[in-house]
Short mmCIF file of C-alpha atoms in Angstrom, two decimals:
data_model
loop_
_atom_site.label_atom_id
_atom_site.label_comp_id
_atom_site.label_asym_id
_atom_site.label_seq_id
_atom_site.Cartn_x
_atom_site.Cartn_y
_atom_site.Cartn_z
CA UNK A 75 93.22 -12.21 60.18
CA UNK A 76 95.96 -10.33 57.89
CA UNK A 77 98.71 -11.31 60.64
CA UNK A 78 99.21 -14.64 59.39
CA UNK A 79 100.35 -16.30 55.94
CA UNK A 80 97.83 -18.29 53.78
CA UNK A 81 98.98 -21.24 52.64
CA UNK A 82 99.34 -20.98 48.66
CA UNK A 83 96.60 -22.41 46.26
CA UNK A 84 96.98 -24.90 44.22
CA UNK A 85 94.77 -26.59 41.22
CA UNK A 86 92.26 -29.32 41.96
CA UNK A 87 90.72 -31.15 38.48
CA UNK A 88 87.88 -33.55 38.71
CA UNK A 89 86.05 -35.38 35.81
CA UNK A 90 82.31 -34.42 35.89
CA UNK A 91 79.76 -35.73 32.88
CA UNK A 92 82.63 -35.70 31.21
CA UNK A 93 83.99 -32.38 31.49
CA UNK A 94 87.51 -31.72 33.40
CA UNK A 95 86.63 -29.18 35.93
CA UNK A 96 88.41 -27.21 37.83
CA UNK A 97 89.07 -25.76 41.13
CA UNK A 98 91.34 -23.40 42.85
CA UNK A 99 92.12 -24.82 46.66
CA UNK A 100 93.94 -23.01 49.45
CA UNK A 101 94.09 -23.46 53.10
CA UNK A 102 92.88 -26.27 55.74
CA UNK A 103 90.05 -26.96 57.73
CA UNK A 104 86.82 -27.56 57.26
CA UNK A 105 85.52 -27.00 53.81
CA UNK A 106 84.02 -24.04 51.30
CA UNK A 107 82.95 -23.49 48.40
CA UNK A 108 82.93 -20.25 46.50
CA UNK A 109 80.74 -20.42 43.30
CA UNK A 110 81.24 -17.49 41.00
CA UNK A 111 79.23 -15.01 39.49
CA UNK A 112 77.84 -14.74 35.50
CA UNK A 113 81.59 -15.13 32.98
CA UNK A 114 83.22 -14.78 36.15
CA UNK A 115 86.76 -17.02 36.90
CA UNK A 116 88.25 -18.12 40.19
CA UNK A 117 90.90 -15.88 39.66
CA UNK A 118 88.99 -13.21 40.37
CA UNK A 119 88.31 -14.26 44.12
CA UNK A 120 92.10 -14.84 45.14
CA UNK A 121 91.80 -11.87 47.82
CA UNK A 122 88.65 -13.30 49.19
CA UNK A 123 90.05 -17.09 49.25
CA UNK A 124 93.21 -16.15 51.03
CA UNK A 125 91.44 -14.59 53.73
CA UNK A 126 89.03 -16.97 53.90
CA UNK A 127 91.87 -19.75 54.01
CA UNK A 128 93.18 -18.63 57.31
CA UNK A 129 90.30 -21.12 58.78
CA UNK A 130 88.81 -22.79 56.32
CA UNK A 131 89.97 -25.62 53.59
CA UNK A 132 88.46 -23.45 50.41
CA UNK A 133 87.39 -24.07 47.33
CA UNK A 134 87.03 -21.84 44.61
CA UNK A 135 85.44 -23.56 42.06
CA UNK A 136 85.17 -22.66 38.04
CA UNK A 137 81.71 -23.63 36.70
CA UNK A 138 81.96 -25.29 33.27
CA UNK A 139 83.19 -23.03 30.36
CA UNK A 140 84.74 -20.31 32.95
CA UNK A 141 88.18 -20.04 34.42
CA UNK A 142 89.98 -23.38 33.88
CA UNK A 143 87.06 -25.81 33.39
CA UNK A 144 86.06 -27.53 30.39
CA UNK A 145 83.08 -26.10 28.67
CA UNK A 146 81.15 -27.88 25.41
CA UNK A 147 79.34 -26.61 22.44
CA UNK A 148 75.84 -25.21 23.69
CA UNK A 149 76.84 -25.82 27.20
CA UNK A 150 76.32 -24.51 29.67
CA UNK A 151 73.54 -22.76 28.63
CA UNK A 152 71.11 -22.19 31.55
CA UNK A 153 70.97 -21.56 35.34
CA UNK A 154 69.87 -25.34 35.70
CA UNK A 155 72.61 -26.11 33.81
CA UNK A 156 74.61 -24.54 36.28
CA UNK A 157 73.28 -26.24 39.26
CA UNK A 158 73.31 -29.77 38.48
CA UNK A 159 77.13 -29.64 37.82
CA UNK A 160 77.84 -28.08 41.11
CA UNK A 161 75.98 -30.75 42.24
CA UNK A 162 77.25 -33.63 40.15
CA UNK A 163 80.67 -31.93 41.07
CA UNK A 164 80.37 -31.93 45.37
CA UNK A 165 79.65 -35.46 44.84
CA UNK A 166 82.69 -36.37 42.86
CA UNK A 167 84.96 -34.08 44.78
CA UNK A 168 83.56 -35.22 48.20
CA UNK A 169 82.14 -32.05 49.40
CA UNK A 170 78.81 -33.08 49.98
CA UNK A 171 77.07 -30.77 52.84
CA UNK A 172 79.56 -28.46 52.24
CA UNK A 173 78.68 -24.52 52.72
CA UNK A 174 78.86 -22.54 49.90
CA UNK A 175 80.13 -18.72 49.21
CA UNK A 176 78.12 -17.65 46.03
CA UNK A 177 78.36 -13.92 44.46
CA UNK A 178 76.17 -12.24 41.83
CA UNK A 179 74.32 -15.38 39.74
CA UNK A 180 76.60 -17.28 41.89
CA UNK A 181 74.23 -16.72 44.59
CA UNK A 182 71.16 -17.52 42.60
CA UNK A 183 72.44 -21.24 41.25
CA UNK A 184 73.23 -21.91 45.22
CA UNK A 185 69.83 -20.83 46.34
CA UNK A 186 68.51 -23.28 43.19
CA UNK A 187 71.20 -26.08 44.58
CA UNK A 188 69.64 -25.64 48.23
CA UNK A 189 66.13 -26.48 47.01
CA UNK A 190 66.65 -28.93 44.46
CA UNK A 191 69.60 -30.77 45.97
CA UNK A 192 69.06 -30.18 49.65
CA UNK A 193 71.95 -33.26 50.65
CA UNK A 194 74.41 -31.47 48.94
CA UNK A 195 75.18 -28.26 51.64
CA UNK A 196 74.35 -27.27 55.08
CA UNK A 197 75.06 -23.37 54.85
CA UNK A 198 74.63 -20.67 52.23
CA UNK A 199 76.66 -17.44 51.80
CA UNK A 200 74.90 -15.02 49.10
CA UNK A 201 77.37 -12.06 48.22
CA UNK A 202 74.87 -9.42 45.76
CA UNK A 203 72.70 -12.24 44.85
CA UNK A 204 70.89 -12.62 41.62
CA UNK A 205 67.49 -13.70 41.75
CA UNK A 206 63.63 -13.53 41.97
CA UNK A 207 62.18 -11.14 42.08
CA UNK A 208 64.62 -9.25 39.98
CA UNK A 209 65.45 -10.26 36.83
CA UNK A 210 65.85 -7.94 34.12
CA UNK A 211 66.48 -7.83 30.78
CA UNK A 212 69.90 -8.45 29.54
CA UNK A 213 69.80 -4.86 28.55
CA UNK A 214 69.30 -3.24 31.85
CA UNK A 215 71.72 -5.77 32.91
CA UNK A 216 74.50 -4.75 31.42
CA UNK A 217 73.31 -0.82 31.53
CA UNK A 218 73.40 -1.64 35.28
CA UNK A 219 77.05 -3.55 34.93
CA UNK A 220 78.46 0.13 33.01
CA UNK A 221 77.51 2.21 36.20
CA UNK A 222 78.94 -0.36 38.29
CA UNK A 223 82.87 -1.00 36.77
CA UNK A 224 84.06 3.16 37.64
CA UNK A 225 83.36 2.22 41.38
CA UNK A 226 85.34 -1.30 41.26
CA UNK A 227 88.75 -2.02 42.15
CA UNK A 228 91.21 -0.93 38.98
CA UNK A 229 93.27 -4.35 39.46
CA UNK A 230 89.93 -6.46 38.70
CA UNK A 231 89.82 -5.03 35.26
CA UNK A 232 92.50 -7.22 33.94
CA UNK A 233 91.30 -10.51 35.55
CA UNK A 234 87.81 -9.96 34.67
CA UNK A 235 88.28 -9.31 30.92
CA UNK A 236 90.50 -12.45 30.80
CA UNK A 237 87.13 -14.28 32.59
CA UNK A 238 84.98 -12.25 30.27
CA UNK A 239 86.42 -13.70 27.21
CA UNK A 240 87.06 -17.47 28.10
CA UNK A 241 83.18 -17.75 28.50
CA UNK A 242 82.54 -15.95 25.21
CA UNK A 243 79.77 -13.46 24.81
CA UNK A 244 77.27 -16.29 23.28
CA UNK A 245 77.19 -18.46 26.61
CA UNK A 246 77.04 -15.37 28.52
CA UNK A 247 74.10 -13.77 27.14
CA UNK A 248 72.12 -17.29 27.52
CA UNK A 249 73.18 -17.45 30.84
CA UNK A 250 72.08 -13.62 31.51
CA UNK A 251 68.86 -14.23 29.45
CA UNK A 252 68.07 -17.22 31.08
CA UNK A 253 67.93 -15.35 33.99
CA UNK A 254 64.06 -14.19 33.35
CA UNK A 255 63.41 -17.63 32.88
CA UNK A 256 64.56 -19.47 36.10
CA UNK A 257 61.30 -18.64 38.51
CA UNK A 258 63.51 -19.10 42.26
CA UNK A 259 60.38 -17.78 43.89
CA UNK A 260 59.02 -21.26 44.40
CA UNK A 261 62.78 -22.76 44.67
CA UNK A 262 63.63 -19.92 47.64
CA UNK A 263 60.60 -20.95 49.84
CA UNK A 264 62.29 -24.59 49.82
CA UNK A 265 66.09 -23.52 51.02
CA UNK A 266 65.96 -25.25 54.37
CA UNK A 267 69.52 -24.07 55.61
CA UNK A 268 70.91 -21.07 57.27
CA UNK A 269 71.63 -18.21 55.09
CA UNK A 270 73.83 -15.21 55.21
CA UNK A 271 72.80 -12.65 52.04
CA UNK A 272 75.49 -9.59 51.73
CA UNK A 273 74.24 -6.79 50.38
CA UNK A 274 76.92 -3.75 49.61
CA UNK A 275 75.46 -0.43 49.76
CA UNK A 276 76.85 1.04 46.49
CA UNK A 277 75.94 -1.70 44.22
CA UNK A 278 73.58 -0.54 41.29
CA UNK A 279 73.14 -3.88 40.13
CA UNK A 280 71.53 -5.89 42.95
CA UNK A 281 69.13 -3.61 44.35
CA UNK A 282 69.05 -3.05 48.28
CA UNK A 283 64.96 -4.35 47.77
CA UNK A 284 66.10 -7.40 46.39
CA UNK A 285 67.92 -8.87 49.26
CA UNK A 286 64.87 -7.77 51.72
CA UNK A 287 62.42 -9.94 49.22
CA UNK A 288 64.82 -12.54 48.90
CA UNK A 289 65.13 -12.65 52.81
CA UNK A 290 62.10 -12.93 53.13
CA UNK A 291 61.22 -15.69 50.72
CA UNK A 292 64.02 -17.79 53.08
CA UNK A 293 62.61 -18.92 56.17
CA UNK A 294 66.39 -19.32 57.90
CA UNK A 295 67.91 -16.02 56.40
CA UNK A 296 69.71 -12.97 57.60
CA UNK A 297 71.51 -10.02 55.78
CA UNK A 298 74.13 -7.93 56.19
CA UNK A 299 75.20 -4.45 54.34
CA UNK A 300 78.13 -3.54 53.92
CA UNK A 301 78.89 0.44 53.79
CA UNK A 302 80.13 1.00 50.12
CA UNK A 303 80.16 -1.93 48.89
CA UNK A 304 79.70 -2.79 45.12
CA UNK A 305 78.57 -5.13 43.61
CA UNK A 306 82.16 -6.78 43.05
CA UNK A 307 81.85 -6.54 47.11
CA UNK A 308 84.06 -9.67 47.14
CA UNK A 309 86.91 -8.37 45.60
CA UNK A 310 86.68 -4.77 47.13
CA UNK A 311 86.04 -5.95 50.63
CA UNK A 312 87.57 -9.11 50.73
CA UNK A 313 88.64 -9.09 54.76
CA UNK A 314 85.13 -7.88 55.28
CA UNK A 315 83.04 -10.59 53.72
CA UNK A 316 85.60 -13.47 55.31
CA UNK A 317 85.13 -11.84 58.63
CA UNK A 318 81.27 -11.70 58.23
CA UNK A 319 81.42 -15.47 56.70
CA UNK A 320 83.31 -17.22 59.19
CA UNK A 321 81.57 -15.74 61.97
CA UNK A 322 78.32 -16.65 60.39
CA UNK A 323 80.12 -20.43 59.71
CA UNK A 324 81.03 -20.39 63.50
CA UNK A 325 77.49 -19.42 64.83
CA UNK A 326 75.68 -22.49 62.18
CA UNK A 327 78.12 -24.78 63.17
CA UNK A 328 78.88 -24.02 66.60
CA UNK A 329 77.34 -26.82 69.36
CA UNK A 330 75.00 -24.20 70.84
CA UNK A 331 73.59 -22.50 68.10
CA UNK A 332 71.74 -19.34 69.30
CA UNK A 333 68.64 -18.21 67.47
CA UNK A 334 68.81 -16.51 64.27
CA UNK A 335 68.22 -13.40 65.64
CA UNK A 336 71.55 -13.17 67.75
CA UNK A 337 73.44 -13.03 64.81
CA UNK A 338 71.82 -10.21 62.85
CA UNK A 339 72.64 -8.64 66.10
CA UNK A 340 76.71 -8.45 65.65
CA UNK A 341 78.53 -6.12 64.84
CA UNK A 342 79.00 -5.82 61.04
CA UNK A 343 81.55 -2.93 60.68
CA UNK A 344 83.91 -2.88 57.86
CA UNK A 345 87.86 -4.14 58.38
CA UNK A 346 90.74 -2.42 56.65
CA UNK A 347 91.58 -3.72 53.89
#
């Protein structure tokens, strides 16, 4: 994959409910999404989106008040929030059944999407996934978020405060608190489409437990782990988590579909990156 060029990225602005929101796009083929995590900016998935770009036309999208989107007063200020402008947003920007690439609460408002808008994507992609049934307190969240940052990639530190502070800490602690709140346990049981949850082996915020329940709350799910990876597994494996998501992409959308099975059964080792 690293032996060819990405194309470069540029910005892609679309009016939804009246908020200008915006995207990063890079590459061509057939679409992606990626749907960030809690205060988290497209910026901060520029390694993943350029390797993903090599084969796919992708999308890295900035939920309302984060990166380069268009926030208001009091809003966004839950998960649902969250969801129904991704969806209001597909629609507008013509990605409708488009799979989607979501990390941390990304993952958790793409698992809501899948069983409350079930037109609006084909294929999910769950990097360290948020979601029933873990959801603790904003406290142990960010106790859990200190033991994490030593083990993440020093060049994510800069990005990450800039992300940090364009969402403000009021919106992000009623996103975090809301998290208790939003019951997926009923929601996951409904996601009808193929799902690929990563879980990285060093991450102290997502739980190795977590995926397994989450798995198998999702009828059409599979995970993979990937040795030492964080919970920023995105950004510190970037070539690994494109190589797994393509090849997962291939196998949904491929004209002889083996069963579900087949694919937990590749090889999942990690790529240098």
């Amino acid at each position: 994959m690293s032996g060819r060029t990405a194309p470069a990225g540029q910005p892609h602005y679309t009016t939804v409910r009246g908020l200008r929101t915006h995207a990063w796009v890079r590459g061509e083929g057939p679409p992606l999404v990626i749907v960030p995590g809690l205060g988290c900016a497209s910026w901060m998935y520029v390694r993943l989106a350029r390797e993903l770009s090599l084969k796919r036309r992708v999308y890295v999208y900035d939920p309302p008040g984060h990166g380069a989107s268009e926030g208001a007063p009091g809003y966004p200020r839950t998960i649902r929030d969250l969801t129904d402008h991704l969806a209001a947003w597909l629609e507008a920007s013509g990605l409708r059944c488009a799979p989607l690439l979501g990390h941390s609460l990304g993952g958790e408002v793409i698992f809501d999407l899948a069983a409350r808008y079930p037109h609006c994507t084909t294929a999910l992609i769950a990097a360290a996934p948020t979601g029933i049934p873990e959801n603790p307190n904003v406290p142990a969240q960010l106790f859990r978020l200190a033991r994490d940052l030593p083990r993440e990639r020093l060049g994510l530190l800069i990005p990450g405060l800039r992300a940090y502070g364009r969402v403000g800490p009021v919106r992000m602690l009623s996103l975090a608190a809301d998290q208790r709140r939003h019951n997926t346990g009923p929601l996951l049981r409904r996601v009808r489409v193929p799902t690929l949850l990563i879980d990285g082996d060093r991450d102290p915020v997502i739980r190795a437990w977590t995926v397994r329940e989450i798995r198998r709350e999702i009828p059409e799910a599979v995970v993979r782990v990937v040795p030492g990876g964080t919970h920023a597994v995105t950004d510190t494996f970037p070539k690994t988590i494109a190589a797994s998501a393509l090849e997962f992409l291939q196998w949904v959308e491929g004209p002889d579909t083996a069963p579900i099975g087949h694919f937990e059964q590749l090889n999942c080792g990690n790529l240098p990156e």
